Amino acid sequence: MAIRYVCRYCNHHLGDIRHQEVEEEKLGFHALSATEREQMLQYQENGDIIAQVCCEHCQETIQRYPELLLQTDILQ
């Protein structure tokens, strides 16, 4: 099982956690609401989880230009 972190906006691979038994509580996933879990986590058939987060570059861009969140693709 692996947790793969990917930016939800630019799809940049941010890192992986590879461990046989990764507890979601230790990663903070238990604190997410059902809606947040649905939006942020994708469960793969092989047991891996893809966590869609925001990378530093996209976070800085959104902070400077929050109107970009109204666009479908902020990196047009």
Short mmCIF file of N, CA and C in Angstrom, two decimals:
data_model
loop_
_atom_site.label_atom_id
_atom_site.label_comp_id
_atom_site.label_asym_id
_atom_site.label_seq_id
_atom_site.Cartn_x
_atom_site.Cartn_y
_atom_site.Cartn_z
N MET A 1 0.85 -1.19 0.00
CA MET A 1 0.00 0.00 0.00
C MET A 1 0.89 1.24 0.00
N ALA A 2 0.49 2.23 -0.77
CA ALA A 2 1.24 3.48 -0.83
C ALA A 2 0.25 4.64 -0.84
N ILE A 3 0.69 5.74 -0.29
CA ILE A 3 -0.06 6.99 -0.37
C ILE A 3 0.74 7.87 -1.32
N ARG A 4 0.11 8.33 -2.38
CA ARG A 4 0.78 9.18 -3.36
C ARG A 4 0.17 10.57 -3.27
N TYR A 5 1.02 11.57 -3.05
CA TYR A 5 0.56 12.96 -2.96
C TYR A 5 0.79 13.65 -4.30
N VAL A 6 -0.28 14.25 -4.83
CA VAL A 6 -0.25 14.90 -6.13
C VAL A 6 -0.97 16.24 -6.00
N CYS A 7 -0.44 17.28 -6.67
CA CYS A 7 -1.12 18.58 -6.66
C CYS A 7 -2.40 18.49 -7.48
N ARG A 8 -3.48 18.92 -6.88
CA ARG A 8 -4.76 18.87 -7.56
C ARG A 8 -4.86 19.84 -8.74
N TYR A 9 -4.00 20.84 -8.79
CA TYR A 9 -4.08 21.84 -9.84
C TYR A 9 -3.10 21.59 -10.99
N CYS A 10 -1.86 21.27 -10.68
CA CYS A 10 -0.85 21.10 -11.73
C CYS A 10 -0.43 19.64 -11.93
N ASN A 11 -0.98 18.75 -11.12
CA ASN A 11 -0.67 17.31 -11.17
C ASN A 11 0.78 16.98 -10.89
N HIS A 12 1.50 17.87 -10.26
CA HIS A 12 2.90 17.62 -9.90
C HIS A 12 2.95 16.57 -8.80
N HIS A 13 3.79 15.56 -8.98
CA HIS A 13 3.96 14.50 -7.97
C HIS A 13 4.78 15.08 -6.82
N LEU A 14 4.22 15.09 -5.62
CA LEU A 14 4.87 15.68 -4.47
C LEU A 14 5.60 14.67 -3.60
N GLY A 15 5.19 13.43 -3.65
CA GLY A 15 5.88 12.42 -2.86
C GLY A 15 5.01 11.22 -2.59
N ASP A 16 5.64 10.18 -2.06
CA ASP A 16 4.96 8.93 -1.74
C ASP A 16 5.30 8.51 -0.32
N ILE A 17 4.37 7.84 0.29
CA ILE A 17 4.63 7.13 1.54
C ILE A 17 4.35 5.67 1.22
N ARG A 18 5.37 4.86 1.34
CA ARG A 18 5.22 3.43 1.06
C ARG A 18 5.42 2.65 2.35
N HIS A 19 4.37 1.97 2.72
CA HIS A 19 4.42 1.17 3.94
C HIS A 19 3.31 0.14 3.86
N GLN A 20 3.55 -1.02 4.39
CA GLN A 20 2.55 -2.08 4.33
C GLN A 20 1.24 -1.69 5.01
N GLU A 21 1.34 -1.07 6.16
CA GLU A 21 0.14 -0.68 6.89
C GLU A 21 0.26 0.77 7.34
N VAL A 22 -0.23 1.65 6.53
CA VAL A 22 -0.23 3.07 6.87
C VAL A 22 -1.58 3.38 7.50
N GLU A 23 -1.56 3.89 8.70
CA GLU A 23 -2.80 4.24 9.38
C GLU A 23 -3.25 5.62 8.94
N GLU A 24 -4.48 5.70 8.46
CA GLU A 24 -5.02 6.97 8.00
C GLU A 24 -5.07 8.00 9.12
N GLU A 25 -5.23 7.56 10.36
CA GLU A 25 -5.26 8.49 11.49
C GLU A 25 -3.94 9.23 11.64
N LYS A 26 -2.84 8.53 11.43
CA LYS A 26 -1.53 9.16 11.55
C LYS A 26 -1.31 10.21 10.46
N LEU A 27 -2.01 10.07 9.34
CA LEU A 27 -1.88 11.02 8.24
C LEU A 27 -2.91 12.15 8.34
N GLY A 28 -3.84 12.03 9.27
CA GLY A 28 -4.85 13.07 9.46
C GLY A 28 -6.08 12.91 8.60
N PHE A 29 -6.16 11.83 7.83
CA PHE A 29 -7.32 11.63 6.96
C PHE A 29 -8.61 11.48 7.75
N HIS A 30 -8.53 10.99 8.98
CA HIS A 30 -9.72 10.80 9.81
C HIS A 30 -10.41 12.13 10.14
N ALA A 31 -9.66 13.23 10.06
CA ALA A 31 -10.22 14.54 10.39
C ALA A 31 -11.00 15.16 9.22
N LEU A 32 -10.92 14.54 8.05
CA LEU A 32 -11.62 15.07 6.88
C LEU A 32 -13.10 14.70 6.95
N SER A 33 -13.94 15.61 6.45
CA SER A 33 -15.36 15.29 6.35
C SER A 33 -15.55 14.31 5.19
N ALA A 34 -16.72 13.75 5.08
CA ALA A 34 -17.01 12.82 3.98
C ALA A 34 -16.84 13.51 2.63
N THR A 35 -17.26 14.75 2.54
CA THR A 35 -17.12 15.51 1.29
C THR A 35 -15.66 15.76 0.96
N GLU A 36 -14.88 16.16 1.97
CA GLU A 36 -13.45 16.40 1.76
C GLU A 36 -12.74 15.12 1.34
N ARG A 37 -13.09 14.01 1.97
CA ARG A 37 -12.48 12.72 1.61
C ARG A 37 -12.77 12.38 0.16
N GLU A 38 -14.02 12.61 -0.25
CA GLU A 38 -14.43 12.32 -1.63
C GLU A 38 -13.66 13.18 -2.62
N GLN A 39 -13.43 14.44 -2.27
CA GLN A 39 -12.75 15.37 -3.16
C GLN A 39 -11.24 15.17 -3.19
N MET A 40 -10.66 14.75 -2.07
CA MET A 40 -9.20 14.70 -1.95
C MET A 40 -8.58 13.33 -2.11
N LEU A 41 -9.31 12.27 -1.82
CA LEU A 41 -8.71 10.94 -1.80
C LEU A 41 -9.30 10.04 -2.88
N GLN A 42 -8.43 9.39 -3.59
CA GLN A 42 -8.86 8.41 -4.59
C GLN A 42 -8.26 7.06 -4.20
N TYR A 43 -9.13 6.08 -4.01
CA TYR A 43 -8.68 4.76 -3.61
C TYR A 43 -8.51 3.90 -4.86
N GLN A 44 -7.32 3.36 -5.05
CA GLN A 44 -7.00 2.55 -6.20
C GLN A 44 -7.32 1.08 -5.91
N GLU A 45 -7.50 0.30 -6.97
CA GLU A 45 -7.84 -1.12 -6.83
C GLU A 45 -6.76 -1.90 -6.08
N ASN A 46 -5.50 -1.49 -6.22
CA ASN A 46 -4.40 -2.21 -5.58
C ASN A 46 -4.20 -1.81 -4.12
N GLY A 47 -5.06 -0.94 -3.59
CA GLY A 47 -4.98 -0.52 -2.20
C GLY A 47 -4.27 0.81 -2.00
N ASP A 48 -3.66 1.34 -3.04
CA ASP A 48 -2.98 2.63 -2.94
C ASP A 48 -4.02 3.75 -2.82
N ILE A 49 -3.56 4.86 -2.26
CA ILE A 49 -4.42 6.04 -2.13
C ILE A 49 -3.70 7.21 -2.81
N ILE A 50 -4.43 7.94 -3.64
CA ILE A 50 -3.90 9.17 -4.23
C ILE A 50 -4.55 10.32 -3.47
N ALA A 51 -3.71 11.12 -2.82
CA ALA A 51 -4.19 12.27 -2.06
C ALA A 51 -3.92 13.53 -2.88
N GLN A 52 -4.99 14.20 -3.27
CA GLN A 52 -4.86 15.43 -4.05
C GLN A 52 -4.77 16.61 -3.10
N VAL A 53 -3.60 17.24 -3.11
CA VAL A 53 -3.33 18.38 -2.24
C VAL A 53 -2.90 19.55 -3.12
N CYS A 54 -2.42 20.61 -2.52
CA CYS A 54 -1.98 21.79 -3.27
C CYS A 54 -0.49 22.01 -3.04
N CYS A 55 0.27 22.09 -4.13
CA CYS A 55 1.71 22.31 -4.01
C CYS A 55 1.99 23.78 -3.64
N GLU A 56 3.21 24.04 -3.23
CA GLU A 56 3.60 25.40 -2.82
C GLU A 56 3.40 26.42 -3.94
N HIS A 57 3.81 26.05 -5.15
CA HIS A 57 3.71 26.98 -6.28
C HIS A 57 2.25 27.37 -6.53
N CYS A 58 1.37 26.38 -6.59
CA CYS A 58 -0.05 26.67 -6.83
C CYS A 58 -0.66 27.43 -5.66
N GLN A 59 -0.25 27.12 -4.43
CA GLN A 59 -0.76 27.83 -3.26
C GLN A 59 -0.38 29.31 -3.33
N GLU A 60 0.86 29.60 -3.67
CA GLU A 60 1.31 30.99 -3.78
C GLU A 60 0.55 31.72 -4.90
N THR A 61 0.34 31.02 -6.01
CA THR A 61 -0.39 31.62 -7.14
C THR A 61 -1.82 31.94 -6.74
N ILE A 62 -2.47 31.02 -6.05
CA ILE A 62 -3.85 31.23 -5.61
C ILE A 62 -3.94 32.37 -4.60
N GLN A 63 -2.95 32.48 -3.73
CA GLN A 63 -2.96 33.57 -2.75
C GLN A 63 -2.81 34.93 -3.45
N ARG A 64 -2.01 34.99 -4.49
CA ARG A 64 -1.83 36.24 -5.23
C ARG A 64 -3.04 36.56 -6.11
N TYR A 65 -3.60 35.52 -6.72
CA TYR A 65 -4.69 35.70 -7.68
C TYR A 65 -5.85 34.75 -7.34
N PRO A 66 -6.59 35.04 -6.27
CA PRO A 66 -7.66 34.13 -5.85
C PRO A 66 -8.76 33.95 -6.90
N GLU A 67 -8.88 34.87 -7.82
CA GLU A 67 -9.89 34.75 -8.87
C GLU A 67 -9.63 33.55 -9.77
N LEU A 68 -8.41 33.02 -9.75
CA LEU A 68 -8.09 31.84 -10.56
C LEU A 68 -8.89 30.62 -10.12
N LEU A 69 -9.35 30.59 -8.88
CA LEU A 69 -10.14 29.47 -8.41
C LEU A 69 -11.49 29.38 -9.12
N LEU A 70 -11.89 30.46 -9.77
CA LEU A 70 -13.14 30.45 -10.53
C LEU A 70 -12.95 29.77 -11.88
N GLN A 71 -11.70 29.58 -12.29
CA GLN A 71 -11.39 28.96 -13.58
C GLN A 71 -11.39 27.43 -13.43
N THR A 72 -11.63 26.74 -14.51
CA THR A 72 -11.57 25.28 -14.50
C THR A 72 -10.14 24.82 -14.31
N ASP A 73 -9.20 25.47 -14.99
CA ASP A 73 -7.79 25.10 -14.92
C ASP A 73 -7.01 26.36 -14.56
N ILE A 74 -6.44 26.41 -13.35
CA ILE A 74 -5.77 27.63 -12.92
C ILE A 74 -4.46 27.87 -13.63
N LEU A 75 -3.94 26.89 -14.34
CA LEU A 75 -2.65 27.05 -15.03
C LEU A 75 -2.84 27.19 -16.53
N GLN A 76 -3.79 27.96 -16.95
CA GLN A 76 -4.07 28.14 -18.37
C GLN A 76 -2.97 28.89 -19.07
#
